[in-house]
Amino acid sequence: MAILGAINPMLSLGLDGDNAWRLADYVKRGGYSALKRILAEKMPQEQVINEVKKSVLRGRGGAGFPTGLKWSFMPRSFPGEKYVVCNSDEGEPGTFKDRDILRYNPHSVIEGMAIAAYAMSATRGYNYIHGEVWEIYTRFEEALDEARAAGLLGENILGSGFNFDLFAHHGYGAYICGEETALLESIEGKKGQPRFKPPFPASFGLYGKPTTINNTETFGSIPFIMSLGGEHFLEAGKENNGGTKLFSVSGHVNKPGNYEIPLGTPFSTLLEMAGGMRGGRKLKGCIPGGSSSPVVPGEIMMGCTMDYDSIAKAGSMLGSGAVIIMDESTCMVKALERLSFFYYEESCGQCTPCREGTNWLYKVVHRIENGQGRPDDLDLLASVTANIMGRTICALGDAASMPVQSFIKHYRDEFAYHIEHKKCLVPLEVQRAGSGFFKATV
Amino acid sequence: MLTPDSLKRIDREIAKYPADQKQSAVMAALAIAQEELGWLSSEAIEFIAGYLGMPPIAAYEVASFYNMYDLKPVGKYKLTVCTNLPCMLTGGVDAGEYLKKKLGIGYNETTTDGRITLKEGECMGACGDAPVMIVNNRRMCSWMNPEQIDKLLAELE
Ligand SMILES: Cc1cc2nc3c(=O)[nH]c(=O)nc-3n(C[C@H](O)[C@H](O)[C@H](O)COP(=O)(O)O)c2cc1C
Ligand code: SF4
Ligand code: FES
């Protein structure tokens, strides 16, 4: 089981045993009672949306946009089909929570999407699932079959007259499809290239119809908000940061894995839950919200709490809640080189600043790492990022630039050392020991 | 070109989308074709395009855009190792190097007996289980230390 620890959990509560993901177990945990009540009471749509607003649930996919507000953008009186779409593309390096939600609690997402569909008069939904997790995709399909067989999806759900059907769409390896408009293009059977905004999906989404896109964890939180009440959910976190959240902790800790904690929990507590630093080494830096969020030096990170506001104050973003831990054995130039390669590989190529810029960023960081750096390379990197930021169709351009800017800002000496001495500041044997890979045989 | 079983699976995918949006099933259809044929030749892509009533060029665009489609033949087993940063910190890159040495090939190469193709992959959404790798796009293997890798290689006959 990969949800390794929790404080006052909701999404990961009671997920014991091999059948926790099944409909029967979910219902035993109180599942589908929120949907049933809404349908039985014919709760006004406005009331559902207000409850979500009260909860101050902020989108768990990366941007942290208030979910209730997003739902209120859907046009009321649109005559045709409307869609709700779940983003389970989870490709942001460091993030692996949606996989566990779909693996252990898929019905929470199905119920959350059905409630969302009810509140916005959508009759069809899709869940876009990351290409690399085939087993999770097949499990979700099985969960959908269970829900359909129990009359919880399809026509006239539980005799209420409400129709909603939901299908899974399997991705096939493109990080950019996590961007919501690229994801819609991809469902339409095209290359996953982001669209110009506006128009926003709420007015022109899937097949040109009004569409709301939320992250897996966002939808999975909805049943809890509707059962416990928006205020209760808000109080489970902290002001302006409603609820608990799953954090995916990876890198140099003893127990990498998912942890569900109230927003506002000290970072030091999360680090402790994850078994502390591997080998007792010192925390050098932390990327707190997935690879696109700026790196935060260890000492600053130790003073943060895990919520949108505290991490923003530290100069970064809570993003998807992917906490990448790097200890003293990490070569920061090599770390950045790998990330820059990723963005260069995954740029969809339709904007020149992103296509050319990500190529430059990778080339220059690569040559610094490989002892070919030039004295003015750090200035060159700064100017390339300045030429990308804010000049592209989607946020991938910014996502590629922010790691470069923040790594150089906080570890400038290490980059300068590479350029001057043509080698890593951290000795290679130390780096090698850090990964722990060879300890099993040596 | 495809078995009735594969066509049935493709039909099931088509049924997920509105009747006038058959093209939405192209990703799944290409994946199913690749699963049966091993890789996607031009003929396979054109067949899928024809089956879904879309222009062949549109199906090519999709097949070449997404990383998991193979437009060239690969070995009996395709092994994709995640080397992105979170995995790298827990041995993802080392696992790749270990495999290269054991198999005597580099990334994007196939062993001379046609058994294994090695690929470098991006984040698979499983970083907590590093090192991770995927066999033939379908089976994810977690916590792949040298011992586990040896076991896997012995199994992939
Ligand atoms: C390059 C890029 C990749 C993204 N990847 C994901 C992703 O894997 N999962 C996700 O939920 N959101 C991702 N997003 C954010 C989505 O565009 C969108 O904001 C989100 O799915 C909305 O859901 P939320 O409001 O519930 O967070 C990505 C954005 C960008 C620019
Ligand atoms: S910013 Fe990059 S990834 Fe986004 S649309 Fe432009 S080229 Fe594509
Ligand atoms: S970085 Fe390897 S699975 Fe995420």
XYZ file of C-alpha atoms and ligand atoms in Angstrom:
642
model
C 0.000 0.000 0.000
C 1.485 3.230 -1.057
C -0.378 5.802 1.024
C 2.121 5.490 3.821
C 0.847 7.869 6.435
C -1.821 10.391 7.267
C -3.045 12.957 9.766
C -6.867 13.275 9.962
C -7.288 11.795 6.483
C -10.372 11.845 4.295
C -9.430 10.432 0.889
C -7.135 7.794 2.325
C -9.211 6.857 5.368
C -10.105 3.200 5.757
C -8.346 1.956 2.641
C -7.305 -1.340 4.186
C -7.417 -4.667 2.450
C -7.342 -5.655 -1.201
C -10.964 -4.772 -1.850
C -10.935 -1.203 -0.533
C -11.285 0.051 -4.105
C -14.449 -1.908 -4.782
C -17.920 -0.421 -4.756
C -19.100 -2.498 -1.776
C -16.224 -1.303 0.412
C -16.660 2.280 -0.692
C -20.344 2.183 0.196
C -19.470 0.668 3.586
C -17.202 3.663 4.188
C -20.187 5.942 3.511
C -19.521 6.287 -0.201
C -22.222 7.495 -2.604
C -24.308 8.781 0.313
C -23.608 12.376 -0.757
C -24.783 11.719 -4.320
C -27.826 9.810 -3.083
C -28.848 12.612 -0.755
C -28.404 15.298 -3.418
C -30.562 13.327 -5.840
C -33.206 12.408 -3.278
C -33.536 15.982 -2.035
C -33.285 17.393 -5.545
C -30.790 19.804 -4.033
C -30.612 23.058 -6.027
C -27.463 23.209 -8.174
C -26.586 26.555 -6.651
C -26.502 24.961 -3.209
C -23.991 22.314 -4.320
C -21.724 24.944 -5.849
C -22.026 27.120 -2.740
C -20.977 24.256 -0.510
C -17.891 23.728 -2.672
C -17.170 27.462 -2.515
C -17.470 27.412 1.282
C -14.966 24.571 1.509
C -12.299 26.733 -0.177
C -11.195 23.647 -2.079
C -8.440 24.748 -4.427
C -7.639 22.751 -7.553
C -5.194 19.969 -6.778
C -3.776 19.750 -10.317
C -1.234 22.504 -9.945
C -2.732 25.957 -10.312
C -4.704 25.966 -7.032
C -7.714 27.701 -8.593
C -10.844 27.723 -6.356
C -13.029 24.862 -7.555
C -16.409 26.340 -6.616
C -15.630 29.478 -8.566
C -14.577 27.459 -11.596
C -17.859 25.542 -11.515
C -19.838 28.772 -11.429
C -18.334 29.782 -14.786
C -20.262 27.070 -16.625
C -23.110 28.617 -18.636
C -26.476 27.819 -17.046
C -28.804 27.904 -19.964
C -26.666 26.300 -22.660
C -29.046 24.071 -24.596
C -26.739 21.235 -25.770
C -24.368 18.693 -24.242
C -21.953 19.805 -21.512
C -18.974 17.882 -20.196
C -17.006 17.289 -17.016
C -13.492 15.993 -17.533
C -11.113 14.590 -14.973
C -7.408 15.162 -15.393
C -5.575 11.993 -14.296
C -2.742 12.565 -16.734
C -0.334 13.037 -13.829
C 2.926 13.570 -15.684
C 4.449 16.341 -13.591
C 7.716 14.807 -12.365
C 7.430 13.987 -8.681
C 3.644 13.520 -8.681
C 2.139 10.080 -8.027
C -0.936 10.712 -5.896
C -3.652 10.427 -8.551
C -2.417 6.950 -9.365
C -2.979 5.903 -5.758
C -6.374 7.606 -5.560
C -7.516 5.705 -8.661
C -5.933 2.510 -7.397
C -7.368 2.553 -3.882
C -10.364 4.882 -4.021
C -11.640 5.172 -7.609
C -15.294 5.506 -6.585
C -14.577 8.757 -4.734
C -13.595 10.223 -8.108
C -16.630 8.740 -9.863
C -18.970 10.075 -7.179
C -17.243 13.479 -7.229
C -17.620 13.696 -10.998
C -21.282 12.686 -10.834
C -21.950 15.418 -8.265
C -20.075 17.920 -10.430
C -22.108 16.849 -13.460
C -25.320 17.293 -11.491
C -24.285 20.775 -10.336
C -23.399 21.910 -13.858
C -26.000 19.951 -15.879
C -23.394 17.873 -17.676
C -24.490 14.495 -18.959
C -21.184 13.042 -20.038
C -17.744 12.843 -18.561
C -14.299 11.520 -19.351
C -11.380 10.633 -17.145
C -8.093 11.054 -18.979
C -5.607 8.596 -17.471
C -1.822 8.780 -17.791
C -0.458 6.425 -20.469
C 2.141 4.713 -18.322
C -0.300 3.378 -15.736
C -2.215 0.757 -17.725
C -3.115 -1.279 -14.637
C -4.740 1.776 -13.083
C -6.697 2.446 -16.264
C -8.100 -1.088 -16.331
C -9.001 -0.862 -12.649
C -10.835 2.404 -13.210
C -12.786 0.820 -16.060
C -13.762 -1.981 -13.699
C -14.915 0.545 -11.114
C -16.999 2.262 -13.813
C -18.626 -1.077 -14.653
C -19.482 -1.583 -10.994
C -21.040 1.872 -10.744
C -23.021 1.370 -13.943
C -24.310 -2.005 -12.809
C -25.457 -0.459 -9.528
C -27.372 2.274 -11.344
C -25.002 4.985 -10.115
C -24.054 5.969 -13.672
C -26.099 6.008 -16.847
C -29.713 6.938 -17.512
C -32.057 8.032 -14.761
C -29.600 7.508 -11.907
C -31.337 5.954 -8.859
C -34.683 6.877 -10.382
C -33.973 10.595 -10.049
C -34.273 11.503 -13.718
C -30.619 12.631 -13.719
C -28.496 11.166 -16.527
C -24.735 10.986 -16.453
C -22.324 8.584 -18.042
C -18.600 8.470 -17.578
C -15.792 6.896 -19.621
C -12.043 6.467 -19.290
C -9.637 7.707 -21.950
C -6.115 6.298 -21.883
C -3.224 8.645 -22.734
C -0.109 7.399 -24.503
C 2.890 9.304 -23.269
C 2.806 13.098 -23.621
C 3.355 15.340 -20.601
C 1.730 18.272 -22.385
C -1.634 16.501 -22.341
C -1.846 17.377 -18.638
C -2.466 20.937 -19.790
C -6.229 21.118 -19.878
C -6.795 22.279 -23.454
C -4.153 19.880 -24.838
C -6.006 17.169 -22.937
C -9.248 18.096 -24.700
C -7.529 18.012 -28.100
C -6.180 14.606 -27.184
C -9.644 13.249 -26.299
C -10.794 14.542 -29.672
C -8.225 12.242 -31.266
C -5.648 14.837 -32.212
C -2.089 15.782 -31.308
C -2.069 17.177 -27.785
C -1.354 20.809 -28.582
C -2.724 23.435 -26.191
C -5.318 25.857 -27.507
C -5.206 29.626 -27.315
C -7.231 30.955 -24.384
C -9.730 32.605 -24.450
C -12.102 31.062 -25.205
C -11.870 29.065 -21.986
C -13.175 25.501 -21.751
C -16.233 26.673 -19.800
C -17.516 28.217 -23.010
C -15.642 26.221 -25.685
C -14.339 22.900 -24.408
C -14.586 19.293 -25.526
C -16.079 19.077 -29.033
C -16.647 22.826 -28.715
C -19.090 22.379 -25.821
C -18.938 23.915 -22.310
C -16.543 21.813 -20.241
C -15.132 21.828 -16.723
C -11.793 20.155 -16.082
C -10.573 19.247 -12.626
C -7.828 17.133 -11.203
C -8.450 13.618 -9.829
C -7.851 14.650 -6.232
C -10.131 17.682 -6.654
C -13.030 15.461 -7.765
C -12.164 12.894 -5.116
C -12.579 15.549 -2.405
C -16.100 16.537 -3.478
C -17.991 13.676 -1.752
C -16.316 14.588 1.543
C -17.257 18.246 1.150
C -20.868 17.341 0.445
C -21.072 14.832 3.308
C -19.201 16.737 5.988
C -20.136 20.233 4.863
C -17.983 22.889 3.260
C -17.099 24.534 6.544
C -15.905 21.302 8.088
C -13.692 20.676 5.062
C -12.238 24.177 5.294
C -11.503 23.701 8.978
C -9.711 20.445 8.239
C -7.055 22.611 6.604
C -6.406 26.247 7.329
C -7.781 29.630 6.340
C -7.814 30.103 2.560
C -6.453 26.530 2.189
C -9.348 24.147 2.706
C -8.975 20.482 3.499
C -6.337 17.829 3.700
C -4.090 17.136 0.732
C -2.051 14.246 -0.548
C 1.659 14.932 -0.831
C 3.878 12.710 -2.949
C 7.279 12.648 -1.294
C 10.156 11.432 -3.463
C 13.943 11.592 -3.512
C 16.322 11.373 -0.601
C 14.010 10.250 2.199
C 13.783 6.887 3.924
C 10.123 6.288 3.053
C 9.145 7.817 -0.278
C 5.395 7.650 -0.781
C 2.082 9.455 -0.452
C 1.027 11.182 2.756
C -2.313 12.849 3.415
C -2.063 15.773 5.830
C -4.040 18.915 6.652
C -2.959 21.918 4.610
C -0.893 24.036 6.951
C 1.026 21.105 8.490
C 4.707 21.949 9.064
C 7.068 20.653 6.384
C 9.223 19.206 9.150
C 6.317 16.956 10.203
C 5.879 15.682 6.651
C 9.604 15.014 6.385
C 9.472 13.066 9.622
C 6.486 11.029 8.422
C 8.485 10.175 5.305
C 11.114 8.602 7.532
C 13.479 11.556 7.600
C 16.515 12.141 5.425
C 18.139 9.068 3.905
C 21.429 8.232 5.602
C 20.875 11.135 7.999
C 22.280 13.551 5.402
C 21.396 17.226 5.339
C 18.531 18.682 3.300
C 20.079 20.712 0.494
C 16.970 21.729 -1.369
C 13.346 20.848 -1.927
C 11.124 21.236 -4.954
C 7.805 21.523 -3.121
C 5.186 21.333 -5.867
C 6.354 19.221 -8.782
C 9.279 19.796 -11.123
C 7.830 23.044 -12.492
C 7.873 24.815 -9.151
C 10.963 26.783 -8.078
C 13.449 24.970 -5.825
C 13.599 26.129 -2.187
C 16.841 25.878 -0.159
C 16.736 23.432 2.746
C 16.898 25.940 5.592
C 14.021 28.001 4.185
C 11.970 24.882 3.509
C 12.345 23.727 7.118
C 10.488 26.894 8.184
C 7.528 26.362 5.809
C 4.115 24.895 6.366
C 2.561 22.828 3.592
C -0.096 25.129 2.161
C -0.455 27.374 -0.875
C 0.314 30.608 1.007
C 3.373 29.523 2.984
C 5.056 27.937 -0.041
C 4.278 31.023 -2.134
C 5.933 33.166 0.532
C 9.046 31.004 0.247
C 9.166 31.912 -3.445
C 7.707 28.714 -4.858
C 4.368 27.002 -5.477
C 2.483 24.165 -3.817
C 1.583 22.998 -7.331
C 0.527 19.371 -7.440
C 1.914 18.594 -3.984
C 4.919 16.675 -5.284
C 7.690 17.169 -2.763
C 11.096 16.310 -4.243
C 13.756 16.045 -1.560
C 17.419 16.568 -2.420
C 20.214 16.038 0.094
C 23.853 17.134 0.096
C 24.831 14.341 -2.288
C 22.890 16.053 -5.106
C 24.707 17.870 -7.871
C 22.329 20.761 -8.540
C 23.648 21.244 -12.070
C 22.938 17.623 -12.937
C 19.489 17.849 -11.333
C 18.645 20.899 -13.429
C 20.118 19.318 -16.542
C 17.683 16.406 -16.254
C 14.700 18.689 -15.744
C 15.702 20.902 -18.660
C 15.977 17.851 -20.885
C 12.453 16.880 -19.870
C 10.908 20.226 -20.842
C 12.830 20.300 -24.109
C 11.594 16.775 -24.943
C 8.012 17.495 -23.975
C 7.527 20.953 -25.547
C 4.795 20.495 -28.148
C 6.665 22.871 -30.413
C 3.923 25.211 -31.556
C 5.348 28.404 -29.965
C 8.804 29.515 -31.093
C 9.980 30.872 -27.700
C 9.195 27.543 -26.027
C 10.420 25.269 -28.810
C 13.715 27.115 -29.346
C 14.087 28.296 -25.765
C 13.766 24.892 -24.096
C 16.343 23.565 -26.559
C 18.749 26.352 -25.569
C 18.175 25.857 -21.863
C 18.981 22.174 -22.132
C 22.005 22.696 -24.382
C 23.575 25.288 -22.101
C 22.935 23.476 -18.813
C 24.174 20.271 -20.455
C 27.427 21.869 -21.491
C 27.977 23.358 -18.023
C 27.407 19.938 -16.456
C 29.823 18.376 -18.945
C 32.719 20.748 -18.337
C 32.135 22.888 -21.429
C 30.479 25.837 -19.697
C 31.432 29.374 -20.700
C 31.831 32.344 -18.353
C 28.737 34.151 -19.633
C 26.497 31.065 -19.685
C 24.584 32.019 -16.547
C 23.664 35.373 -18.088
C 22.719 33.579 -21.279
C 20.369 31.272 -19.352
C 18.790 34.278 -17.640
C 18.133 35.981 -20.946
C 16.700 32.830 -22.547
C 14.231 32.378 -19.673
C 13.257 36.049 -19.898
C 12.449 35.512 -23.563
C 10.233 32.502 -22.841
C 8.294 33.649 -19.773
C 4.889 35.064 -20.576
C 5.318 34.698 -24.346
C 3.837 31.300 -24.959
C 0.427 29.729 -25.477
C 0.545 27.520 -22.389
C 2.367 27.457 -19.070
C 4.952 24.847 -20.114
C 7.249 27.668 -21.197
C 7.134 29.168 -17.705
C 7.398 25.706 -16.164
C 10.665 25.134 -18.024
C 12.044 28.530 -17.038
C 11.287 28.614 -13.327
C 13.529 25.693 -12.368
C 16.420 27.281 -14.300
C 15.952 30.657 -12.636
C 15.555 29.266 -9.136
C 18.399 26.735 -9.309
C 20.811 29.432 -10.477
C 19.509 31.917 -7.927
C 20.001 29.600 -4.963
C 22.997 27.537 -6.074
C 24.871 30.063 -8.199
C 28.225 29.179 -6.637
C 27.823 25.554 -7.630
C 27.107 26.524 -11.253
C 30.064 28.933 -11.233
C 32.303 26.182 -9.821
C 31.305 23.868 -12.672
C 32.098 26.492 -15.270
C 35.437 27.390 -13.705
C 36.700 23.929 -12.693
C 34.919 21.876 -15.373
C 33.656 19.368 -12.814
C 31.045 18.854 -10.084
C 31.418 20.489 -6.713
C 29.905 17.356 -5.165
C 32.363 14.470 -5.732
C 31.027 11.722 -8.013
C 31.353 8.986 -5.350
C 29.191 11.065 -3.027
C 26.546 11.508 -5.737
C 26.598 7.794 -6.445
C 26.160 6.880 -2.798
C 23.195 9.260 -2.585
C 21.010 7.240 -4.953
C 21.454 4.073 -2.881
C 21.115 1.907 -6.011
C 24.218 -0.194 -5.641
C 24.016 -0.820 -1.923
C 21.971 -3.963 -2.505
C 24.833 -5.736 -4.264
C 28.010 -4.019 -3.102
C -4.999 -6.711 -40.693
C -6.169 -7.138 -37.083
C -7.831 -10.091 -35.380
C -11.577 -10.004 -34.683
C -10.698 -9.748 -31.010
C -8.690 -6.550 -31.543
C -11.461 -5.112 -33.707
C -13.961 -5.870 -30.988
C -11.814 -4.011 -28.499
C -11.579 -1.046 -30.876
C -15.366 -1.047 -31.306
C -15.751 -0.909 -27.565
C -13.545 2.202 -27.526
C -15.523 3.850 -30.331
C -18.700 3.387 -28.296
C -17.314 5.637 -25.535
C -17.617 8.741 -27.701
C -20.494 10.556 -29.402
C -21.499 8.868 -32.661
C -20.036 11.658 -34.805
C -16.696 11.641 -32.934
C -15.192 8.296 -33.896
C -11.765 9.906 -34.248
C -11.636 10.138 -30.443
C -10.915 6.405 -30.415
C -7.745 6.764 -32.494
C -5.329 6.700 -29.538
C -6.830 3.522 -28.151
C -7.108 1.934 -31.595
C -3.434 2.589 -32.362
C -2.462 1.181 -28.971
C -4.492 -1.967 -29.584
C -2.964 -2.362 -33.056
C 0.520 -1.949 -31.600
C -0.220 -4.485 -28.911
C -1.148 -7.049 -31.546
C 1.429 -6.211 -34.225
C 4.389 -5.209 -32.048
C 4.825 -1.834 -33.756
C 2.955 0.553 -36.029
C 3.829 0.314 -39.712
C 2.400 2.807 -42.229
C -0.045 0.115 -43.303
C -1.232 -0.372 -39.727
C -1.749 3.363 -39.217
C -3.607 3.673 -42.530
C -5.772 0.709 -41.632
C -6.756 2.348 -38.328
C -7.447 5.653 -40.090
C -9.680 3.856 -42.576
C -11.454 1.946 -39.839
C -12.277 5.195 -38.026
C -13.058 7.135 -41.196
C -10.369 9.752 -40.649
C -7.634 11.007 -43.023
C -4.465 8.859 -42.752
C -2.350 11.963 -42.149
C -4.386 12.750 -39.011
C -3.699 9.263 -37.649
C 0.036 9.633 -38.486
C 0.133 12.888 -36.581
C -1.242 11.172 -33.514
C 1.035 8.127 -33.823
C 4.121 10.331 -34.071
C 3.114 12.783 -31.328
C 2.752 10.382 -28.389
C 5.903 8.751 -27.001
C 4.547 5.275 -26.380
C 3.798 4.431 -30.005
C 6.605 2.642 -31.811
C 6.879 3.574 -35.465
C 9.837 1.245 -35.937
C 10.124 -2.424 -35.010
C 11.195 -3.090 -31.415
C 12.359 -6.213 -29.625
C 9.993 -8.799 -28.214
C 10.135 -6.834 -24.987
C 10.421 -3.071 -24.802
C 11.864 -1.947 -21.485
C 11.363 1.738 -20.659
C 13.277 3.073 -17.654
C 12.333 6.305 -15.929
C 15.378 8.527 -15.461
C 13.646 11.780 -14.592
C 14.918 13.691 -11.549
C 12.744 12.212 -8.768
C 13.670 8.699 -9.908
C 17.289 9.684 -10.543
C 17.622 10.595 -6.863
C 16.724 7.011 -5.984
C 18.683 5.191 -8.668
C 16.702 5.623 -11.905
C 19.755 6.651 -13.916
C 21.871 3.956 -12.251
C 19.242 1.347 -13.146
C 19.448 2.439 -16.782
C 23.245 2.168 -16.737
C 23.035 -1.236 -15.089
C 20.676 -2.454 -17.822
C 22.883 -1.068 -20.587
C 25.836 -2.973 -19.194
C 23.930 -6.217 -18.688
C 22.350 -6.124 -22.146
C 25.319 -4.643 -23.986
C 23.165 -2.016 -25.687
C 22.398 1.675 -25.336
C 19.074 3.474 -25.210
C 16.939 3.032 -28.339
C 18.857 -0.116 -29.248
C 17.773 -3.757 -29.419
C 19.754 -6.818 -28.354
C 21.086 -8.795 -31.327
C 18.735 -11.687 -30.569
C 15.806 -9.284 -30.940
C 14.714 -9.914 -27.393
C 14.931 -6.565 -25.637
C 14.751 -2.927 -26.697
C 15.873 -0.398 -24.094
C 14.271 3.036 -23.852
C 14.631 6.006 -21.577
C 11.310 7.316 -20.326
C 9.901 10.369 -18.595
C 8.024 10.488 -15.305
C 5.608 7.566 -15.092
C 3.727 8.928 -12.103
C 5.296 6.351 -9.810
C 8.334 8.205 -8.436
C 7.784 6.872 -4.920
C 8.563 3.382 -6.225
C 11.870 4.336 -7.880
C 13.609 2.875 -9.740
C 10.663 2.077 -12.027
C 10.417 0.620 -15.514
C 7.656 -0.542 -17.847
C 7.554 -3.680 -19.971
C 5.778 -3.318 -23.330
C 3.878 -0.192 -22.215
C 1.687 -2.293 -19.954
C 3.421 -3.783 -16.957
C 4.990 -1.463 -14.418
C 7.847 -2.790 -12.300
C 8.642 -1.014 -9.037
C 11.678 -0.799 -6.719
C 14.009 -2.195 -9.351
C 17.305 -2.641 -7.570
C 20.033 -4.751 -9.228
C 18.603 -7.977 -7.817
C 15.090 -7.208 -9.078
C 16.431 -6.266 -12.500
C 18.305 -9.563 -12.757
C 15.110 -11.384 -11.890
C 13.102 -9.485 -14.485
C 15.666 -10.132 -17.216
C 15.659 -13.827 -16.433
C 11.897 -13.817 -16.771
C 11.795 -11.995 -20.132
C 12.750 -14.924 -22.306
C 2.341 21.642 -18.913
C 1.210 21.426 -17.958
C 0.995 20.165 -17.416
C -0.063 19.932 -16.535
N -0.227 18.675 -16.040
C -1.290 18.436 -15.214
C -1.534 17.126 -14.719
O -0.801 16.179 -15.009
N -2.612 16.931 -13.915
C -3.464 17.950 -13.579
O -4.436 17.735 -12.887
N -3.237 19.202 -14.027
C -2.193 19.463 -14.837
N -2.003 20.730 -15.322
C -2.979 21.780 -14.922
C -4.231 21.733 -15.799
O -4.022 22.533 -16.949
C -5.458 22.257 -15.075
O -5.162 23.492 -14.521
C -5.973 21.361 -13.970
O -6.165 20.051 -14.423
C -7.267 21.893 -13.436
O -7.745 21.114 -12.374
P -7.826 21.668 -10.872
O -8.424 23.046 -10.936
O -8.682 20.694 -10.176
O -6.434 21.702 -10.367
C -0.926 20.994 -16.177
C -0.695 22.264 -16.712
C 0.355 22.488 -17.583
C 0.560 23.862 -18.137
S 4.403 26.826 -24.432
Fe 5.483 25.073 -25.330
S 4.230 23.317 -24.779
Fe 2.936 25.134 -24.463
S 1.871 25.408 -26.408
Fe 3.729 26.586 -26.587
S 5.242 25.190 -27.532
Fe 3.530 23.954 -26.793
S 10.282 10.527 -11.996
Fe 10.247 8.414 -12.444
S 8.193 7.900 -12.137
Fe 8.231 10.012 -11.697
